[in-house]
Coordinates of C-alpha atoms and ligand atoms in Angstrom, one line a residue:
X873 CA 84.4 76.9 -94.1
X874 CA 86.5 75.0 -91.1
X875 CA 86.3 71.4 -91.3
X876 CA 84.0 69.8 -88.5
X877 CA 85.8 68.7 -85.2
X878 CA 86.2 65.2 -84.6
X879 CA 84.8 64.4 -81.2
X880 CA 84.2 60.8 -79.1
X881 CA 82.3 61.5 -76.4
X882 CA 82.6 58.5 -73.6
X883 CA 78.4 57.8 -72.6
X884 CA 76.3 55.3 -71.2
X885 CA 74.6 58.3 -68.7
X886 CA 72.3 61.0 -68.9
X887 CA 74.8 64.0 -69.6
X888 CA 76.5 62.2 -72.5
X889 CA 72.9 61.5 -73.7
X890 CA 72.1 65.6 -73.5
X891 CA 75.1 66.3 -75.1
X892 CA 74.5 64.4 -77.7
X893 CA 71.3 65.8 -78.4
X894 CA 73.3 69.1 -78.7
X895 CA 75.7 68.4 -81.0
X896 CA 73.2 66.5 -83.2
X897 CA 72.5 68.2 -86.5
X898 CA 75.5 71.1 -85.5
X899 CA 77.9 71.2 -88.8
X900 CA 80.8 72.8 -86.4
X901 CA 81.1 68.9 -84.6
X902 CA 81.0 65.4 -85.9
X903 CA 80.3 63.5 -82.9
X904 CA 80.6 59.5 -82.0
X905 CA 78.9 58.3 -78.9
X906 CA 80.3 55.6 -77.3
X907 CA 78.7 53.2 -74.9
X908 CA 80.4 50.0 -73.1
X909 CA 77.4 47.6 -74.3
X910 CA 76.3 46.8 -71.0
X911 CA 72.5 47.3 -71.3
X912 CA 71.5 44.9 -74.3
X913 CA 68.5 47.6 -75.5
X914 CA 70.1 51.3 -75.3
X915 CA 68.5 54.3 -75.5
X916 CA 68.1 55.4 -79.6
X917 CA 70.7 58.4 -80.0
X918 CA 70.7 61.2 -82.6
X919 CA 74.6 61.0 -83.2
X920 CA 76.6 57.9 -84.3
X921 CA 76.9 55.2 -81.7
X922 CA 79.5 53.0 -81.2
X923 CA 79.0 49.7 -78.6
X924 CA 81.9 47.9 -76.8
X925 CA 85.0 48.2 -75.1
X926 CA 88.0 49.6 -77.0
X927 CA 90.5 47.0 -75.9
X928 CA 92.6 48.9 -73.1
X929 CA 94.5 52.2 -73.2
X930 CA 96.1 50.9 -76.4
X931 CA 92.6 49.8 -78.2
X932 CA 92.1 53.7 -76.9
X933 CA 94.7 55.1 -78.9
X934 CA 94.6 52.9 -82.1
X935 CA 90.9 54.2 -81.9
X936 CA 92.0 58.1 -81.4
X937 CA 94.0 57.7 -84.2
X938 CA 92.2 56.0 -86.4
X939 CA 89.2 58.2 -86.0
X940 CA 91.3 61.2 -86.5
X941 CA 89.5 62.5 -83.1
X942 CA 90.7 65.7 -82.2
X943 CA 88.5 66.3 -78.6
X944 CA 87.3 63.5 -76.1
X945 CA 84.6 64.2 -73.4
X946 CA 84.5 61.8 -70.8
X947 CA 81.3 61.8 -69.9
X948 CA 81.5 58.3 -68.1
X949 CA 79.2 57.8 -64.6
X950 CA 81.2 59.1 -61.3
X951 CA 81.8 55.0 -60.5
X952 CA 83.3 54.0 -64.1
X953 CA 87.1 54.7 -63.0
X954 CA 88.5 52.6 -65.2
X955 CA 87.5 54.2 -67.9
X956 CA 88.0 57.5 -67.1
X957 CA 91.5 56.3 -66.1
X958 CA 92.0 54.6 -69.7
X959 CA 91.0 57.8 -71.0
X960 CA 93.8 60.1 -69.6
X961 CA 96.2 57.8 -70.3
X962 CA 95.0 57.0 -73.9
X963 CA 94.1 61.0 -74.7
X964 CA 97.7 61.7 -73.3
X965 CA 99.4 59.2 -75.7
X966 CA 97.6 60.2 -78.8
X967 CA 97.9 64.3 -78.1
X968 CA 94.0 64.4 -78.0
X969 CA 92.6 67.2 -76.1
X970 CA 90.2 65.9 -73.4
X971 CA 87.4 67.5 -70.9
X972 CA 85.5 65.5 -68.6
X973 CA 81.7 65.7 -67.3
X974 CA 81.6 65.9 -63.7
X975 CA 78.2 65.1 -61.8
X976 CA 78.4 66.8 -58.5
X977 CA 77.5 64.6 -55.7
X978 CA 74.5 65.0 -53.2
X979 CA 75.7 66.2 -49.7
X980 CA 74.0 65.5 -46.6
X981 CA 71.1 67.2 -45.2
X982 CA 69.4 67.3 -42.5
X983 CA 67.6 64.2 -41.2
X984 CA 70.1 62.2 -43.9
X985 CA 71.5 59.4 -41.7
X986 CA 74.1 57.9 -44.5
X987 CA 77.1 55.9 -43.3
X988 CA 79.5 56.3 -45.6
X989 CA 82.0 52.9 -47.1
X990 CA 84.3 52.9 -49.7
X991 CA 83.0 49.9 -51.4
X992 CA 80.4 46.9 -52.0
X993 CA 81.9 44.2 -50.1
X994 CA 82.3 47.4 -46.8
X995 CA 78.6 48.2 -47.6
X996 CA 77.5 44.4 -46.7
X997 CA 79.6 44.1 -43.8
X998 CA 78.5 47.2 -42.9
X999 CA 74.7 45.9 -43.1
X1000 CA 75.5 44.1 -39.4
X1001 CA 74.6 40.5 -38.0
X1002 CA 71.2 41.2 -36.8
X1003 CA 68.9 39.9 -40.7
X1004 CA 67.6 42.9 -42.6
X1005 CA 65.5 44.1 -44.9
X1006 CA 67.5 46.1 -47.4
X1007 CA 67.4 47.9 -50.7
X1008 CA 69.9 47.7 -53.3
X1009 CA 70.4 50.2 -55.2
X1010 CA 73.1 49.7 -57.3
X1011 CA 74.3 48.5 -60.8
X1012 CA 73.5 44.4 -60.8
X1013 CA 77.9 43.8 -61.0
X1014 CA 78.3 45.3 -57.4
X1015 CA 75.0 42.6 -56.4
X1016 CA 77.6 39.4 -55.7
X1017 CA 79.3 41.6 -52.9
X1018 CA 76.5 41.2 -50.9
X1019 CA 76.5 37.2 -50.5
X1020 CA 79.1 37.8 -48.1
X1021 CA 75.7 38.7 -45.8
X1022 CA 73.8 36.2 -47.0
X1023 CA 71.3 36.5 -43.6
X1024 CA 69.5 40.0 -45.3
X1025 CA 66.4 39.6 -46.8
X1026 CA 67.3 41.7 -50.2
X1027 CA 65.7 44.1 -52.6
X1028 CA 67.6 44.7 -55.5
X1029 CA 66.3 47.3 -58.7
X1030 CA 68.6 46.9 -61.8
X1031 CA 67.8 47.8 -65.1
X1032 CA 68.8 44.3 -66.6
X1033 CA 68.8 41.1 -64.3
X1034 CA 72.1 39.7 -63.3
X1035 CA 73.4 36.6 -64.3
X1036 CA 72.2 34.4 -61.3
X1037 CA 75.8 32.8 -60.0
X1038 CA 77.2 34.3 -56.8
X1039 CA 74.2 36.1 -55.8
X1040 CA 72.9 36.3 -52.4
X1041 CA 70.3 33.5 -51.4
X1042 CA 67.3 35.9 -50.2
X1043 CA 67.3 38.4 -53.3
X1044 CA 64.4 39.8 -55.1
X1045 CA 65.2 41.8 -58.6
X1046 CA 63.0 44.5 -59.1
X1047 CA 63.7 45.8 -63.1
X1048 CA 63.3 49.1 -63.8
X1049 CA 65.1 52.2 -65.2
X1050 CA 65.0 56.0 -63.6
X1051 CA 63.9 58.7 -63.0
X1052 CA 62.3 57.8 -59.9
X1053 CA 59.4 59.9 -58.4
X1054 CA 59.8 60.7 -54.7
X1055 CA 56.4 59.7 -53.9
X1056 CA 56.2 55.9 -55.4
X1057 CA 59.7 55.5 -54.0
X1058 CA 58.2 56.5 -50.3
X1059 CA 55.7 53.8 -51.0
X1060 CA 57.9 51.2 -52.1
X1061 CA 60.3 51.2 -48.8
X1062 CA 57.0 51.3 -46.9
X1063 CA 55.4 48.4 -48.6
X1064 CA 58.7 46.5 -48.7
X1065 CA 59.2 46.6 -45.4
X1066 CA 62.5 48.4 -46.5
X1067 CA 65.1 49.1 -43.0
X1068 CA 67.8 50.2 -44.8
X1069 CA 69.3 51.2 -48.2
X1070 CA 72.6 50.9 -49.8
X1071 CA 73.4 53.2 -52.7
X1072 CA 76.4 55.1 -54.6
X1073 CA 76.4 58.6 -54.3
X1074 CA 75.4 58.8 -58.2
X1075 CA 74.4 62.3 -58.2
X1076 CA 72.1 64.2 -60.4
X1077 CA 68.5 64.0 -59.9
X1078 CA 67.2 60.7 -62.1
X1079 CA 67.8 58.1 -58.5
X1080 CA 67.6 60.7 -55.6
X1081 CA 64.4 60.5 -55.1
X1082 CA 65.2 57.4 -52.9
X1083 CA 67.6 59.4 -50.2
X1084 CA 64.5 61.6 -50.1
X1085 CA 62.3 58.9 -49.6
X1086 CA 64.7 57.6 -47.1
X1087 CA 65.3 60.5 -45.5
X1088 CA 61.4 61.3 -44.7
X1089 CA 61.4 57.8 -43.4
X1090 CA 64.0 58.1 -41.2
X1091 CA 66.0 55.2 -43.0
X1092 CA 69.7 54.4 -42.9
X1093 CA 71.6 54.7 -46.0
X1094 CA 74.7 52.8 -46.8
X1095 CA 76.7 54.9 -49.0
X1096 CA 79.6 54.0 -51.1
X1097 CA 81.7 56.8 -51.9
X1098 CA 83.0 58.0 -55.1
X1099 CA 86.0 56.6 -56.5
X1100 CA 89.3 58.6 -57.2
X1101 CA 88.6 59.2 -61.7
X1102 CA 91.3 60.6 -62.7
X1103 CA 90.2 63.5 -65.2
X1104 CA 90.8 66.3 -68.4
X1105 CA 89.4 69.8 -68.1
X1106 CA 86.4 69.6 -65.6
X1107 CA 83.0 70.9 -66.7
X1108 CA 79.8 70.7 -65.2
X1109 CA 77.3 70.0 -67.4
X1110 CA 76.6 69.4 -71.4
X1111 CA 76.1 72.6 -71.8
X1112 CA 79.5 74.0 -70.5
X1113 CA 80.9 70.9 -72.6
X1114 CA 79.5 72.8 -76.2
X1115 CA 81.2 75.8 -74.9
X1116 CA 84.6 73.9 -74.1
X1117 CA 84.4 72.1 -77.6
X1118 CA 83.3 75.6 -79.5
X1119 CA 86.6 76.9 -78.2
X1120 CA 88.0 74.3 -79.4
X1121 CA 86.6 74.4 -82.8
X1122 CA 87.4 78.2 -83.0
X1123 CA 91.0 77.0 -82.4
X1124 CA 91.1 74.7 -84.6
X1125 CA 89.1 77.2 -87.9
X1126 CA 92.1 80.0 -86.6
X1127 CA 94.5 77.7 -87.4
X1128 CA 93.5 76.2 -90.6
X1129 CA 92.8 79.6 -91.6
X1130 CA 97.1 81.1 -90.9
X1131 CA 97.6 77.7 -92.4
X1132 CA 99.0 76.1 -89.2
Ligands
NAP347 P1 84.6 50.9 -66.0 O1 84.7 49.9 -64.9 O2 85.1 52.2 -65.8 O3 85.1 50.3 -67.4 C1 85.4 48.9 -67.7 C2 85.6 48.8 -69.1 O4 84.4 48.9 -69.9 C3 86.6 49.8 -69.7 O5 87.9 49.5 -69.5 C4 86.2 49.8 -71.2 O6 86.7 48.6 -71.8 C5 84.7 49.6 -71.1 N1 83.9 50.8 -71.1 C6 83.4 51.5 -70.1 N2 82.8 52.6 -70.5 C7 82.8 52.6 -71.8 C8 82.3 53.4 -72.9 N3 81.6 54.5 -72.6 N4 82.6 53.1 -74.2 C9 83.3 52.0 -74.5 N5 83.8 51.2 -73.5 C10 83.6 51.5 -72.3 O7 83.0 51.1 -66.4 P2 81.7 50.5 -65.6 O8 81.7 51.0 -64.3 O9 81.6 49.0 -65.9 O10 80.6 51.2 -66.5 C11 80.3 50.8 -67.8 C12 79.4 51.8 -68.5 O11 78.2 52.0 -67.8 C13 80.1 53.2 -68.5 O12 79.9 53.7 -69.9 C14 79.3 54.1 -67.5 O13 79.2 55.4 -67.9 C15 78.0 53.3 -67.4 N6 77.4 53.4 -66.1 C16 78.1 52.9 -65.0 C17 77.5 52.9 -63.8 C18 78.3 52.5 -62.6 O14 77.8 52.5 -61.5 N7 79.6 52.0 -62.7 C19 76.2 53.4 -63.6 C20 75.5 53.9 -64.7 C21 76.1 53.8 -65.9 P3 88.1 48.6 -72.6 O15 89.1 48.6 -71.6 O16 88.0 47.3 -73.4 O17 88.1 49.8 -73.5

């Protein structure tokens, strides 16, 4: 029988967490999950877990190697560039095959009224003069930006507080982790008092229930684009991602077999 392929898949979002849960217990695939350590309780995962930064694109490699991984799937959120950027780099160097999980982004419909910035500090300037009362949406290390507009009255929901320095004055943390339902997240911008939003285009369906919400509201929605992640072989879901890494085992068994 082949041996099992040697895989790291790059987590800390809901794909990598599904495609975990599909390579668990599958002989063909010895998988590593591995998260940056930024929420201090994760998720229990059926598949070895590793926590932490690797140390660079050269803690990437020494890890590739001495792991003996054969496929990386960077399954990173669309707004961790760095990493994504570490992993082509690092994947490249060590002569490890990688594919990466791409989260399509929501598009505009109609009655969306988004204004679209290509970053946090653009999103508060983008707020205006006049004080607001705004919802954050966002991962708590994009929260400092907004003390530049330190006049909004703000609403931020994080799934671990920030550390309080640099923060805006008027800023309320509301702790919670998706999925949201459409319905409490139309009461919440009503009973908040909510005018506008600001939020990353995260895609997927676990935080879109607040552009619905806004959108039946008739809310603004700041919205900071996608960064440029560099990237492997796209695919579009876990699923796609077994099939990538079963053609990659079958590879692999061909060539052990003519002795390659
Ligand atoms: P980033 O800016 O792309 O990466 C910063 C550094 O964190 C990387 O250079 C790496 O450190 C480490 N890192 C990131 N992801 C890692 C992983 N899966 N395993 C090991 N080390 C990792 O990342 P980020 O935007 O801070 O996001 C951190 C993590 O949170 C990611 O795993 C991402 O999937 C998840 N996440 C991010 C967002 C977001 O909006 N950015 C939202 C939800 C979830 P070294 O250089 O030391 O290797």
């Amino acid at each position: 029988m082949a041996t099992a392929l040697r895989i790291l898949i790059l987590g800390g979002t809901t794909e990598a967490s599904a495609l975990a849960r599909l390579l668990a217990g599958d002989a063909r695939f010895e998988a590593t999950l591995s998260l940056a350590g930024r929420t201090s309780t994760p998720k229990p995962q059926p598949i070895a877990t590793r926590i932490g930064g690797f140390g660079g694109v050269d803690g990437l490699v020494h890890f590739l190697r001495g792991q003996a991984i054969e496929a990386v799937i960077d399954a990173t959120h669309p707004y961790a560039d760095q990493m994504s950027a570490h992993a082509v780099a690092a994947c490249s160097r060590a002569g490890v095959t990688l594919a990466s999980l791409v989260r399509t982004p929501w598009t505009r419909h109609a009655g969306d009224r988004w204004q679209a910035v290509s970053t946090a500090t653009a999103a508060a300037l983008a707020l205006g003069s006049r004080p607001s009362r705004v919802f954050l949406g966002l991962g708590r290390q994009e929260l400092a930006a907004f003390a530049a507009a330190p006049q909004h009255h703000y609403l931020a929901r994080v799934i671990e507080p920030p550390s309080p320095a640099g923060l805006p004055p008027d800023l309320r943390i509301l702790q919670a982790r998706g999925p949201f339902d459409r319905d409490a997240e139309e009461r919440l911008l009503k009973n908040e008092r909510i005018e506008i939003l600001v939020s990353k285009n995260a895609g997927g369906t676990a935080t879109y229930a607040k552009i619905e919400a806004a959108r039946a509201l008739g809310l603004p929605v700041i919205m900071i684009e996608r960064p440029h992640k560099p990237r492997g072989h796209i695919v579009g879901s876990a699923a796609e991602a077994v099939a990538w890494l079963e053609r990659h085992f079958h590879d692999a068994a061909s060539r052990s077999l003519r002795g390659v």
